[in-house]
Amino acid sequence: MRAAFSDALVRLAQADKNVLLLTGDHGYALFDAFRKHCPGQYINAGIAEQNMVGMAAGLARAGFRPIVYGLSAFVPVRVLEQIKLDVAHDNLPVIFTGDGAGFVYSHLGTSHQSTEDIACARVIPQLAVYSPADRFEITLCMDLAYQSAAPAYLRMGKSDRGDVHAAPVQARPGELLKAHAGRGDGLAFIATGSMVRTALDVAKAHHPEAEVWSVPTIKPIDVTRVADICARHRGVVVLEEHSTMGGLGALVAEISTELAPTRVLRVGVPDRFSEHCGTYDYLLKEHGLDTLSVTDKVSAFARSLR
């Protein structure tokens, strides 16, 4: 997925010389190709993320198309005020990319783990929120964010979990993508980012009749489609490598409550910090997001629907 991100950056920057990449002293190897092909469009703003966002806002006002890169624990969380007031308030065309969402930087501890960024970004008016699941979705999200010419936050999670689609995808902003057809009306999965892979694995192994939907765009979202999924199923399981508070699960529950009441199981990070440092797989297990834990939760939920 990171290679697809790099390719999209280079492609957009070569097509539009106003595209500028700003990094907060991160991603050196990731940007080798960008520095090679677009050396005059690369700015290392240093470890000063708030200033970097202010710089991006000024460049956007001058007609440039800034793409701001940082770790998702810092972009958007550390710079939320600057994103809100400097960029989103005036609807400036700045794309914020937060790498390492969820538990990707597991060994670096709570300061580098990012499980609240969707919730923070969702509530900023005029700020779109993207959460791609594989290389095809990140290409789609980069194109949608650039074409919108409006503020956007793009969340990148675990990048080596494999593709969830077999080929490049096309979609409108907010459109959900069906990752597994299913055939029943009992259970449906709605997932985003890294957890789409888990949703597919659990569904195919234990609930092959269930539909699996990927959500590359958290905001805007196709409310009609979400309501339709809720209306057609006795239960909907929402998976995300993010807090259960304020993320995709909360969003689906909000839509279901208002338009199509059904049972919603939110599978995400509980409202607490990690107890220990460890590997990515360890932290998934600690927070009940590994495949076995998810399987147990979904099975218990499915039994409760009978």
Coordinates of C-alpha atoms in Angstrom, one line a residue:
M1 CA 0.0 0.0 0.0
R2 CA 2.9 2.4 0.7
A3 CA 4.3 1.8 -2.8
A4 CA 0.9 2.7 -4.2
F5 CA 0.8 5.8 -2.0
S6 CA 4.3 6.8 -3.3
D7 CA 3.2 6.2 -6.9
A8 CA 0.1 8.3 -6.5
L9 CA 2.2 11.2 -5.0
V10 CA 4.6 11.2 -7.9
R11 CA 1.8 10.9 -10.5
L12 CA -0.1 13.8 -9.0
A13 CA 3.0 16.0 -8.6
Q14 CA 4.2 15.4 -12.1
A15 CA 0.8 16.2 -13.5
D16 CA 0.4 19.4 -11.4
K17 CA 3.5 21.4 -10.5
N18 CA 1.5 23.1 -7.8
V19 CA 1.5 19.9 -5.8
L20 CA 3.9 20.2 -2.9
L21 CA 4.8 17.5 -0.4
L22 CA 5.5 18.6 3.1
T23 CA 6.8 16.1 5.7
G24 CA 7.5 16.5 9.4
D25 CA 10.9 14.8 9.2
H26 CA 9.4 11.4 8.4
G27 CA 9.2 9.0 5.5
Y28 CA 12.7 9.4 4.0
A29 CA 12.8 6.0 2.1
L30 CA 9.1 6.3 1.3
F31 CA 9.8 9.5 -0.6
D32 CA 12.9 8.5 -2.5
A33 CA 11.0 8.3 -5.8
F34 CA 9.3 11.7 -5.1
R35 CA 12.6 13.4 -4.4
K36 CA 14.1 11.9 -7.5
H37 CA 11.3 12.9 -9.9
C38 CA 10.0 16.1 -8.2
P39 CA 12.9 17.5 -6.2
G40 CA 11.6 21.1 -6.4
Q41 CA 8.2 20.1 -4.9
Y42 CA 9.5 18.5 -1.7
I43 CA 9.7 20.4 1.7
N44 CA 11.0 18.9 4.9
A45 CA 9.3 21.1 7.5
G46 CA 11.2 19.5 10.4
I47 CA 9.8 18.3 13.7
A48 CA 7.3 21.2 14.0
E49 CA 4.0 19.8 12.9
Q50 CA 1.9 22.9 13.9
N51 CA 4.2 25.1 11.8
M52 CA 4.0 22.7 8.9
V53 CA 0.2 22.9 8.8
G54 CA 0.4 26.7 9.0
M55 CA 2.9 26.6 6.1
A56 CA 0.6 24.4 4.1
A57 CA -2.4 26.8 4.7
G58 CA -0.3 29.7 3.4
L59 CA 0.9 27.7 0.4
A60 CA -2.7 26.7 -0.4
R61 CA -3.8 30.4 -0.2
A62 CA -1.0 31.1 -2.8
G63 CA -2.4 28.6 -5.2
F64 CA -0.4 25.5 -4.4
R65 CA -1.8 22.0 -3.6
P66 CA 0.0 21.0 -0.4
I67 CA 0.0 17.3 0.7
V68 CA 1.1 17.1 4.4
Y69 CA 2.7 13.8 5.6
G70 CA 3.2 12.7 9.2
L71 CA 2.5 9.9 11.6
S72 CA -1.3 9.7 12.4
A73 CA -0.5 10.2 16.1
F74 CA 0.7 13.7 15.1
V75 CA -1.2 14.4 11.9
P76 CA -4.1 15.0 12.6
V77 CA -4.1 14.6 16.4
R78 CA -1.3 17.0 17.5
V79 CA -2.3 19.6 14.9
L80 CA -6.0 19.5 15.2
E81 CA -6.4 23.1 16.1
Q82 CA -4.3 24.2 13.1
I83 CA -6.3 21.9 10.7
K84 CA -9.5 23.3 12.0
L85 CA -8.7 27.0 12.0
D86 CA -5.9 27.4 9.4
V87 CA -7.2 25.0 6.8
A88 CA -10.8 23.6 7.2
H89 CA -12.4 26.9 8.3
D90 CA -11.5 28.5 4.9
N91 CA -11.9 25.2 3.0
L92 CA -8.4 25.2 1.7
P93 CA -7.2 22.4 -0.6
V94 CA -4.8 20.6 1.7
I95 CA -4.5 16.8 2.0
F96 CA -3.3 15.5 5.3
T97 CA -1.8 12.0 5.3
G98 CA -1.4 10.2 8.6
D99 CA 0.8 7.1 8.4
G100 CA 0.9 4.3 10.9
A101 CA -2.7 4.5 12.1
G102 CA -3.8 2.2 14.9
F103 CA -1.1 0.0 16.4
V104 CA 1.4 0.1 13.5
Y105 CA 4.1 1.8 15.6
S106 CA 3.4 -0.6 18.4
H107 CA 6.8 -0.7 20.0
L108 CA 7.0 3.0 20.3
G109 CA 4.2 3.1 22.9
T110 CA 1.1 5.1 23.5
S111 CA 2.6 8.3 22.1
H112 CA 2.9 6.8 18.7
Q113 CA -0.3 4.7 18.6
S114 CA -3.2 6.3 16.9
T115 CA -6.7 5.1 17.8
E116 CA -8.6 8.4 18.0
D117 CA -7.7 10.2 14.8
I118 CA -11.0 9.3 12.9
A119 CA -13.0 10.6 15.8
C120 CA -11.0 13.9 15.9
A121 CA -11.1 14.4 12.2
R122 CA -14.8 13.5 11.7
V123 CA -16.0 16.5 13.8
I124 CA -14.1 19.1 11.8
P125 CA -16.5 20.7 9.3
Q126 CA -15.5 20.6 5.7
L127 CA -12.7 18.0 6.4
A128 CA -13.2 14.7 4.4
V129 CA -11.8 11.5 6.0
Y130 CA -10.4 8.6 4.0
S131 CA -9.4 5.2 5.4
P132 CA -8.2 2.9 2.6
A133 CA -7.8 -0.9 3.0
D134 CA -5.3 -1.8 0.3
R135 CA -3.2 -0.4 -2.6
F136 CA -6.2 -0.1 -4.9
E137 CA -8.2 1.9 -2.3
I138 CA -5.3 4.2 -1.5
T139 CA -4.9 5.1 -5.1
L140 CA -8.7 5.8 -5.3
C141 CA -8.6 7.9 -2.1
M142 CA -5.6 10.0 -3.2
D143 CA -7.4 10.7 -6.5
L144 CA -10.7 11.6 -4.8
A145 CA -8.9 13.8 -2.3
Y146 CA -7.0 15.7 -5.0
Q147 CA -10.0 16.1 -7.2
S148 CA -12.1 17.5 -4.4
A149 CA -9.8 20.5 -4.0
A150 CA -11.0 20.7 -0.3
P151 CA -9.4 19.7 3.0
A152 CA -9.0 16.0 3.5
Y153 CA -7.4 13.6 6.0
L154 CA -6.2 10.2 4.7
R155 CA -5.5 7.5 7.2
M156 CA -2.9 4.8 6.4
G157 CA -2.9 1.7 8.6
K158 CA -1.0 -1.5 8.4
S159 CA 0.3 -1.7 4.9
D160 CA 1.3 -5.4 4.4
R161 CA -2.0 -7.2 5.1
G162 CA -2.6 -7.9 1.4
D163 CA -5.2 -6.7 -1.1
V164 CA -8.9 -6.9 -0.4
H165 CA -9.8 -6.2 -4.0
A166 CA -8.7 -8.1 -7.1
A167 CA -8.2 -5.1 -9.3
P168 CA -8.3 -1.3 -9.3
V169 CA -11.5 0.2 -8.0
Q170 CA -13.6 3.2 -8.9
A171 CA -16.0 4.9 -6.6
R172 CA -17.7 8.2 -5.8
P173 CA -16.8 10.0 -2.6
G174 CA -18.6 8.2 0.2
E175 CA -19.4 5.1 -1.7
L176 CA -19.0 1.7 0.1
L177 CA -17.2 -1.1 -1.8
K178 CA -18.5 -4.7 -1.6
A179 CA -15.5 -6.9 -0.8
H180 CA -17.5 -10.2 -0.4
A181 CA -20.9 -10.8 -1.9
G182 CA -22.5 -13.1 0.6
R183 CA -26.1 -14.4 0.1
G184 CA -28.0 -14.0 3.4
D185 CA -30.0 -11.5 5.4
G186 CA -28.7 -12.4 8.8
L187 CA -25.3 -10.8 9.2
A188 CA -23.3 -8.2 7.4
F189 CA -19.8 -6.8 8.0
I190 CA -18.8 -3.2 7.5
A191 CA -15.1 -2.5 8.0
T192 CA -12.4 0.0 7.2
G193 CA -8.6 0.1 6.8
S194 CA -6.7 -2.8 8.1
M195 CA -9.7 -4.5 9.5
V196 CA -11.3 -5.2 6.1
R197 CA -8.8 -8.0 5.8
T198 CA -9.9 -9.5 9.1
A199 CA -13.6 -9.1 8.2
L200 CA -13.0 -11.0 5.0
D201 CA -11.1 -13.8 6.8
V202 CA -13.7 -14.2 9.5
A203 CA -16.7 -14.0 7.1
K204 CA -15.3 -16.5 4.6
A205 CA -14.2 -19.0 7.4
H206 CA -17.3 -18.8 9.6
H207 CA -20.1 -16.7 8.0
P208 CA -19.8 -17.2 4.2
E209 CA -23.4 -16.0 3.8
A210 CA -22.5 -12.6 5.2
E211 CA -21.8 -9.5 3.0
V212 CA -18.5 -7.7 3.6
W213 CA -18.3 -4.0 2.8
S214 CA -15.2 -1.9 2.8
V215 CA -15.5 1.8 3.7
P216 CA -12.7 3.8 2.1
T217 CA -14.5 7.1 2.8
I218 CA -15.6 7.7 6.4
K219 CA -16.7 11.3 5.6
P220 CA -18.7 11.8 3.5
I221 CA -20.4 8.4 3.6
D222 CA -23.2 7.0 1.5
V223 CA -25.9 7.2 4.3
T224 CA -28.5 5.6 2.0
R225 CA -26.2 2.5 1.4
V226 CA -25.5 2.1 5.1
A227 CA -29.2 2.4 6.0
D228 CA -30.0 -0.2 3.3
I229 CA -27.4 -2.7 4.7
C230 CA -28.8 -2.2 8.2
A231 CA -32.4 -2.6 7.0
R232 CA -31.6 -5.9 5.2
H233 CA -29.8 -7.6 8.1
R234 CA -30.6 -8.7 11.6
G235 CA -27.2 -7.7 12.7
V236 CA -24.3 -5.6 11.4
V237 CA -20.7 -6.0 12.6
V238 CA -18.4 -3.0 12.3
L239 CA -14.7 -3.5 12.5
E240 CA -12.0 -0.8 12.8
E241 CA -8.5 -0.4 14.3
H242 CA -9.7 2.6 16.1
S243 CA -11.5 3.5 19.3
T244 CA -15.1 2.3 19.4
M245 CA -15.9 5.8 20.4
G246 CA -16.4 8.3 17.5
G247 CA -15.2 6.1 14.7
L248 CA -16.9 4.0 12.0
G249 CA -18.8 1.9 14.4
A250 CA -20.3 5.0 16.1
L251 CA -21.1 6.4 12.7
V252 CA -23.0 3.3 11.6
A253 CA -24.8 3.1 14.9
E254 CA -25.9 6.8 14.4
I255 CA -27.2 6.1 10.9
S256 CA -28.9 2.9 12.0
T257 CA -30.6 4.5 15.0
E258 CA -32.0 7.3 12.9
L259 CA -32.9 5.5 9.6
A260 CA -32.9 1.7 9.9
P261 CA -32.7 0.2 13.5
T262 CA -30.9 -3.1 13.8
R263 CA -28.4 -4.7 16.1
V264 CA -24.9 -3.2 15.6
L265 CA -21.7 -4.9 17.1
R266 CA -18.8 -2.4 17.3
V267 CA -15.5 -4.2 17.2
G268 CA -12.7 -1.8 17.9
V269 CA -10.3 -0.5 20.5
P270 CA -11.8 -0.2 24.0
D271 CA -11.8 3.1 25.8
R272 CA -8.4 2.6 27.4
F273 CA -4.7 2.9 26.7
S274 CA -2.5 -0.1 25.9
E275 CA -1.3 -1.8 29.0
H276 CA 2.1 -2.8 27.5
C277 CA 4.3 -2.2 24.5
G278 CA 4.8 -5.1 22.1
T279 CA 4.5 -6.2 18.6
Y280 CA 1.6 -5.3 16.3
D281 CA 0.1 -8.7 16.6
Y282 CA 0.4 -8.6 20.4
L283 CA -1.5 -5.3 20.6
L284 CA -4.2 -6.5 18.4
K285 CA -4.7 -9.5 20.8
E286 CA -4.5 -7.2 23.9
H287 CA -7.4 -5.1 22.5
G288 CA -9.4 -8.1 21.1
L289 CA -8.8 -7.3 17.4
D290 CA -6.9 -10.4 16.4
T291 CA -8.7 -12.8 14.2
L292 CA -9.5 -15.4 16.9
S293 CA -10.9 -12.7 19.3
V294 CA -13.0 -11.2 16.5
T295 CA -14.3 -14.6 15.5
D296 CA -15.4 -15.3 19.1
K297 CA -17.1 -11.9 19.4
V298 CA -18.9 -12.3 16.0
S299 CA -20.0 -15.8 16.8
A300 CA -21.5 -14.8 20.1
F301 CA -23.2 -11.8 18.4
A302 CA -24.6 -14.1 15.6
R303 CA -26.0 -16.5 18.2
S304 CA -27.8 -13.7 20.0
L305 CA -29.6 -12.8 16.7
R306 CA -31.4 -16.2 16.5

